[in-house]
PDB file of C-alpha atoms and ligand atoms in Angstrom:
ATOM      1  CA  MET A   1       9.301 -57.405  15.500  1.00  0.00           C
ATOM      2  CA  ALA A   2       7.277 -58.971  12.544  1.00  0.00           C
ATOM      3  CA  GLU A   3       5.162 -56.501  10.323  1.00  0.00           C
ATOM      4  CA  THR A   4       1.590 -55.646  11.590  1.00  0.00           C
ATOM      5  CA  ILE A   5      -1.345 -53.685  10.440  1.00  0.00           C
ATOM      6  CA  PHE A   6      -0.624 -50.950  12.896  1.00  0.00           C
ATOM      7  CA  SER A   7       3.151 -50.606  11.177  1.00  0.00           C
ATOM      8  CA  ARG A   8       1.152 -49.630   8.204  1.00  0.00           C
ATOM      9  CA  ILE A   9      -0.986 -47.461   9.673  1.00  0.00           C
ATOM     10  CA  LEU A  10       1.738 -45.605  11.235  1.00  0.00           C
ATOM     11  CA  ARG A  11       3.656 -45.097   8.131  1.00  0.00           C
ATOM     12  CA  GLY A  12       0.597 -43.732   6.755  1.00  0.00           C
ATOM     13  CA  GLU A  13       0.383 -46.884   4.191  1.00  0.00           C
ATOM     14  CA  LEU A  14      -3.824 -47.689   5.773  1.00  0.00           C
ATOM     15  CA  PRO A  15      -6.238 -44.927   6.664  1.00  0.00           C
ATOM     16  CA  CYS A  16      -7.348 -44.735  10.459  1.00  0.00           C
ATOM     17  CA  HIS A  17      -9.437 -42.361  12.104  1.00  0.00           C
ATOM     18  CA  LYS A  18      -6.532 -40.541  14.036  1.00  0.00           C
ATOM     19  CA  VAL A  19      -7.333 -38.531  17.614  1.00  0.00           C
ATOM     20  CA  TYR A  20      -4.037 -37.409  18.452  1.00  0.00           C
ATOM     21  CA  GLU A  21      -0.060 -37.824  17.781  1.00  0.00           C
ATOM     22  CA  ASP A  22       2.987 -36.606  19.092  1.00  0.00           C
ATOM     23  CA  ASP A  23       6.593 -37.814  18.145  1.00  0.00           C
ATOM     24  CA  LYS A  24       6.306 -41.020  20.296  1.00  0.00           C
ATOM     25  CA  VAL A  25       2.468 -42.104  20.052  1.00  0.00           C
ATOM     26  CA  LEU A  26      -0.612 -42.291  17.860  1.00  0.00           C
ATOM     27  CA  ALA A  27      -4.266 -42.577  19.540  1.00  0.00           C
ATOM     28  CA  PHE A  28      -6.946 -43.809  16.431  1.00  0.00           C
ATOM     29  CA  LEU A  29     -10.407 -45.056  16.646  1.00  0.00           C
ATOM     30  CA  ASP A  30     -10.619 -49.190  16.689  1.00  0.00           C
ATOM     31  CA  ILE A  31     -11.927 -50.631  13.508  1.00  0.00           C
ATOM     32  CA  MET A  32     -14.178 -52.761  15.272  1.00  0.00           C
ATOM     33  CA  PRO A  33     -15.231 -51.013  18.545  1.00  0.00           C
ATOM     34  CA  LEU A  34     -16.424 -52.601  21.640  1.00  0.00           C
ATOM     35  CA  SER A  35     -18.427 -49.112  22.168  1.00  0.00           C
ATOM     36  CA  ARG A  36     -18.797 -45.876  20.628  1.00  0.00           C
ATOM     37  CA  GLY A  37     -15.824 -44.167  21.109  1.00  0.00           C
ATOM     38  CA  HIS A  38     -13.158 -47.294  21.553  1.00  0.00           C
ATOM     39  CA  LEU A  39     -10.012 -45.679  20.766  1.00  0.00           C
ATOM     40  CA  LEU A  40      -6.385 -47.450  20.512  1.00  0.00           C
ATOM     41  CA  VAL A  41      -2.908 -45.831  21.447  1.00  0.00           C
ATOM     42  CA  ILE A  42      -0.264 -46.890  20.443  1.00  0.00           C
ATOM     43  CA  PRO A  43       3.564 -46.103  20.641  1.00  0.00           C
ATOM     44  CA  LYS A  44       5.778 -45.181  17.065  1.00  0.00           C
ATOM     45  CA  GLU A  45       8.179 -47.323  19.000  1.00  0.00           C
ATOM     46  CA  PRO A  46       7.813 -51.293  17.221  1.00  0.00           C
ATOM     47  CA  ALA A  47       7.476 -53.542  20.370  1.00  0.00           C
ATOM     48  CA  GLU A  48       5.438 -56.494  20.583  1.00  0.00           C
ATOM     49  CA  THR A  49       4.733 -56.494  24.213  1.00  0.00           C
ATOM     50  CA  VAL A  50       4.923 -54.043  27.268  1.00  0.00           C
ATOM     51  CA  ASP A  51       7.709 -55.405  28.820  1.00  0.00           C
ATOM     52  CA  GLN A  52       9.643 -54.978  25.683  1.00  0.00           C
ATOM     53  CA  LEU A  53       8.821 -50.890  25.472  1.00  0.00           C
ATOM     54  CA  SER A  54      11.492 -48.401  26.319  1.00  0.00           C
ATOM     55  CA  ASP A  55      10.715 -46.174  29.069  1.00  0.00           C
ATOM     56  CA  GLU A  56      10.841 -43.257  27.287  1.00  0.00           C
ATOM     57  CA  SER A  57       7.472 -44.787  24.866  1.00  0.00           C
ATOM     58  CA  ALA A  58       6.168 -46.026  27.788  1.00  0.00           C
ATOM     59  CA  ALA A  59       6.264 -42.502  29.466  1.00  0.00           C
ATOM     60  CA  ALA A  60       4.939 -40.788  26.472  1.00  0.00           C
ATOM     61  CA  ILE A  61       2.402 -43.191  26.400  1.00  0.00           C
ATOM     62  CA  GLY A  62       1.480 -42.871  30.046  1.00  0.00           C
ATOM     63  CA  ARG A  63       1.332 -38.813  29.555  1.00  0.00           C
ATOM     64  CA  VAL A  64      -1.196 -38.802  27.638  1.00  0.00           C
ATOM     65  CA  LEU A  65      -3.855 -41.374  28.542  1.00  0.00           C
ATOM     66  CA  PRO A  66      -5.629 -39.391  31.406  1.00  0.00           C
ATOM     67  CA  ARG A  67      -5.876 -36.667  28.757  1.00  0.00           C
ATOM     68  CA  LEU A  68      -7.574 -38.957  25.909  1.00  0.00           C
ATOM     69  CA  ALA A  69      -9.365 -41.148  28.260  1.00  0.00           C
ATOM     70  CA  ARG A  70     -11.007 -37.186  29.468  1.00  0.00           C
ATOM     71  CA  ALA A  71     -11.782 -36.523  25.546  1.00  0.00           C
ATOM     72  CA  VAL A  72     -13.066 -40.082  25.063  1.00  0.00           C
ATOM     73  CA  MET A  73     -15.486 -39.791  28.127  1.00  0.00           C
ATOM     74  CA  LYS A  74     -16.797 -36.114  27.233  1.00  0.00           C
ATOM     75  CA  VAL A  75     -17.501 -37.290  23.422  1.00  0.00           C
ATOM     76  CA  SER A  76     -18.841 -40.583  24.594  1.00  0.00           C
ATOM     77  CA  GLY A  77     -20.868 -39.496  27.367  1.00  0.00           C
ATOM     78  CA  ALA A  78     -19.486 -42.604  29.284  1.00  0.00           C
ATOM     79  CA  THR A  79     -18.972 -42.044  32.954  1.00  0.00           C
ATOM     80  CA  ALA A  80     -17.007 -44.944  32.866  1.00  0.00           C
ATOM     81  CA  TYR A  81     -14.495 -47.079  31.103  1.00  0.00           C
ATOM     82  CA  ASN A  82     -11.385 -49.642  30.473  1.00  0.00           C
ATOM     83  CA  ILE A  83      -8.118 -49.332  29.572  1.00  0.00           C
ATOM     84  CA  LEU A  84      -7.475 -52.411  28.374  1.00  0.00           C
ATOM     85  CA  GLN A  85      -3.825 -53.780  27.380  1.00  0.00           C
ATOM     86  CA  ASN A  86      -3.188 -57.426  25.960  1.00  0.00           C
ATOM     87  CA  ASN A  87       0.128 -59.160  25.177  1.00  0.00           C
ATOM     88  CA  GLY A  88       0.422 -62.803  23.811  1.00  0.00           C
ATOM     89  CA  ALA A  89      -1.845 -64.473  22.164  1.00  0.00           C
ATOM     90  CA  PRO A  90      -3.425 -66.574  25.045  1.00  0.00           C
ATOM     91  CA  ALA A  91      -4.546 -63.186  27.041  1.00  0.00           C
ATOM     92  CA  HIS A  92      -6.322 -62.049  23.812  1.00  0.00           C
ATOM     93  CA  GLN A  93      -3.667 -59.989  21.935  1.00  0.00           C
ATOM     94  CA  ALA A  94      -4.174 -60.523  18.277  1.00  0.00           C
ATOM     95  CA  VAL A  95      -2.588 -57.622  16.654  1.00  0.00           C
ATOM     96  CA  PHE A  96       1.517 -57.911  17.991  1.00  0.00           C
ATOM     97  CA  HIS A  97       2.480 -54.093  18.466  1.00  0.00           C
ATOM     98  CA  VAL A  98       1.838 -52.721  21.836  1.00  0.00           C
ATOM     99  CA  HIS A  99      -1.637 -50.691  22.247  1.00  0.00           C
ATOM    100  CA  PHE A 100      -3.632 -49.397  25.241  1.00  0.00           C
ATOM    101  CA  HIS A 101      -7.379 -49.513  24.522  1.00  0.00           C
ATOM    102  CA  ILE A 102      -9.633 -47.069  25.986  1.00  0.00           C
ATOM    103  CA  ILE A 103     -13.153 -48.694  26.238  1.00  0.00           C
ATOM    104  CA  PRO A 104     -16.102 -46.438  27.279  1.00  0.00           C
ATOM    105  CA  LYS A 105     -18.779 -48.347  29.240  1.00  0.00           C
ATOM    106  CA  LEU A 106     -22.017 -47.168  27.611  1.00  0.00           C
ATOM    107  CA  GLY A 107     -24.759 -49.649  29.116  1.00  0.00           C
ATOM    108  CA  ALA A 108     -24.316 -53.003  28.050  1.00  0.00           C
ATOM    109  CA  ASP A 109     -21.411 -51.906  25.305  1.00  0.00           C
ATOM    110  CA  GLY A 110     -18.063 -51.882  26.652  1.00  0.00           C
ATOM    111  CA  LEU A 111     -15.555 -54.766  27.934  1.00  0.00           C
ATOM    112  CA  GLY A 112     -17.136 -57.716  29.171  1.00  0.00           C
ATOM    113  CA  ILE A 113     -14.992 -59.517  32.238  1.00  0.00           C
ATOM    114  CA  GLY A 114     -14.334 -62.570  33.144  1.00  0.00           C
ATOM    115  CA  TRP A 115     -12.625 -62.457  36.567  1.00  0.00           C
ATOM    116  CA  LYS A 116     -12.258 -65.458  38.554  1.00  0.00           C
ATOM    117  CA  SER A 117     -10.587 -64.229  41.507  1.00  0.00           C
ATOM    118  CA  GLY A 118      -8.541 -66.526  44.175  1.00  0.00           C
ATOM    119  CA  ARG A 119      -7.518 -65.659  47.434  1.00  0.00           C
ATOM    120  CA  LEU A 120      -3.612 -64.821  47.880  1.00  0.00           C
ATOM    121  CA  ASP A 121      -1.741 -67.091  50.633  1.00  0.00           C
ATOM    122  CA  GLY A 122       0.084 -64.861  52.874  1.00  0.00           C
ATOM    123  CA  ALA A 123       3.254 -66.511  52.935  1.00  0.00           C
ATOM    124  CA  ASP A 124       3.376 -66.651  49.060  1.00  0.00           C
ATOM    125  CA  GLY A 125       2.056 -63.168  48.991  1.00  0.00           C
ATOM    126  CA  ALA A 126       5.630 -62.766  50.659  1.00  0.00           C
ATOM    127  CA  ALA A 127       7.500 -64.522  48.653  1.00  0.00           C
ATOM    128  CA  LEU A 128       6.530 -63.095  45.212  1.00  0.00           C
ATOM    129  CA  ALA A 129       6.631 -59.564  46.107  1.00  0.00           C
ATOM    130  CA  GLY A 130      10.376 -60.768  47.350  1.00  0.00           C
ATOM    131  CA  GLU A 131      10.880 -62.387  43.875  1.00  0.00           C
ATOM    132  CA  MET A 132       9.519 -59.901  41.846  1.00  0.00           C
ATOM    133  CA  ALA A 133      11.131 -57.020  43.562  1.00  0.00           C
ATOM    134  CA  ALA A 134      14.313 -58.662  43.226  1.00  0.00           C
ATOM    135  CA  ALA A 135      13.336 -59.489  39.242  1.00  0.00           C
ATOM    136  CA  LEU A 136      13.527 -55.514  38.732  1.00  0.00           C
TER     137      LEU A 136
HETATM  138  P1  LIG B   1      -5.887 -56.700  20.300  1.00  0.00           P
HETATM  139  O1  LIG B   1      -6.940 -58.046  20.823  1.00  0.00           O
HETATM  140  O2  LIG B   1      -5.061 -57.025  19.654  1.00  0.00           O
HETATM  141  O3  LIG B   1      -5.654 -56.385  22.015  1.00  0.00           O
HETATM  142  O4  LIG B   1      -6.834 -55.893  19.903  1.00  0.00           O
HETATM  143  C1  LIG B   1      -6.625 -55.376  18.741  1.00  0.00           C
HETATM  144  C2  LIG B   1      -7.388 -54.367  18.305  1.00  0.00           C
HETATM  145  O5  LIG B   1      -7.109 -53.764  16.578  1.00  0.00           O
HETATM  146  C3  LIG B   1      -8.859 -55.273  18.055  1.00  0.00           C
HETATM  147  O6  LIG B   1     -10.167 -54.261  18.766  1.00  0.00           O
HETATM  148  C4  LIG B   1      -9.022 -54.749  16.281  1.00  0.00           C
HETATM  149  O7  LIG B   1     -10.639 -54.189  16.530  1.00  0.00           O
HETATM  150  C5  LIG B   1      -8.070 -53.961  16.238  1.00  0.00           C
HETATM  151  N1  LIG B   1      -7.939 -53.337  14.906  1.00  0.00           N
HETATM  152  C6  LIG B   1      -7.655 -54.285  14.100  1.00  0.00           C
HETATM  153  N2  LIG B   1      -6.825 -54.306  12.756  1.00  0.00           N
HETATM  154  C7  LIG B   1      -7.407 -52.616  12.703  1.00  0.00           C
HETATM  155  C8  LIG B   1      -7.329 -51.972  11.603  1.00  0.00           C
HETATM  156  O8  LIG B   1      -7.259 -51.888  10.468  1.00  0.00           O
HETATM  157  N3  LIG B   1      -7.585 -50.586  12.265  1.00  0.00           N
HETATM  158  C9  LIG B   1      -7.795 -50.247  13.602  1.00  0.00           C
HETATM  159  N4  LIG B   1      -8.441 -48.852  13.665  1.00  0.00           N
HETATM  160  N5  LIG B   1      -8.106 -51.213  14.197  1.00  0.00           N
HETATM  161  C10 LIG B   1      -7.617 -52.129  14.044  1.00  0.00           C
END
């Protein structure tokens, strides 16, 4: 995996406002927050996208996400928030080291989402679910 700004933060070469750290996970404030309290949660394991992450690192992040979300809500005062996780440049990933955003929704501040939904066709749904289950 290519070097990223987050690798340098993990090595302590660049500063961050650290909120949480354990042997597998680091959480720090986003430098360009969408709202006050916008937090980034990253694995220490080098992986560009979630599909490349080990079960152990994924579990470590999953274990701490609820606690971090509670801290973000308590300190920001938000009662709503988004957890966003982008994979690949077309999906708006800018830093190619896995990261989860916890973004408080504070009035107009926070994540804005364009959500152009379709309608799942029953036959296609059955085919898709079957193919995905077989691909696991
Ligand atoms: P992405 O679009 O890849 O999901 O989001 C990358 C995030 O990393 C952005 O929200 C951006 O503000 C944040 N970011 C980029 N460089 C730095 C940095 O040097 N320090 C911190 N704390 N956040 C950064």
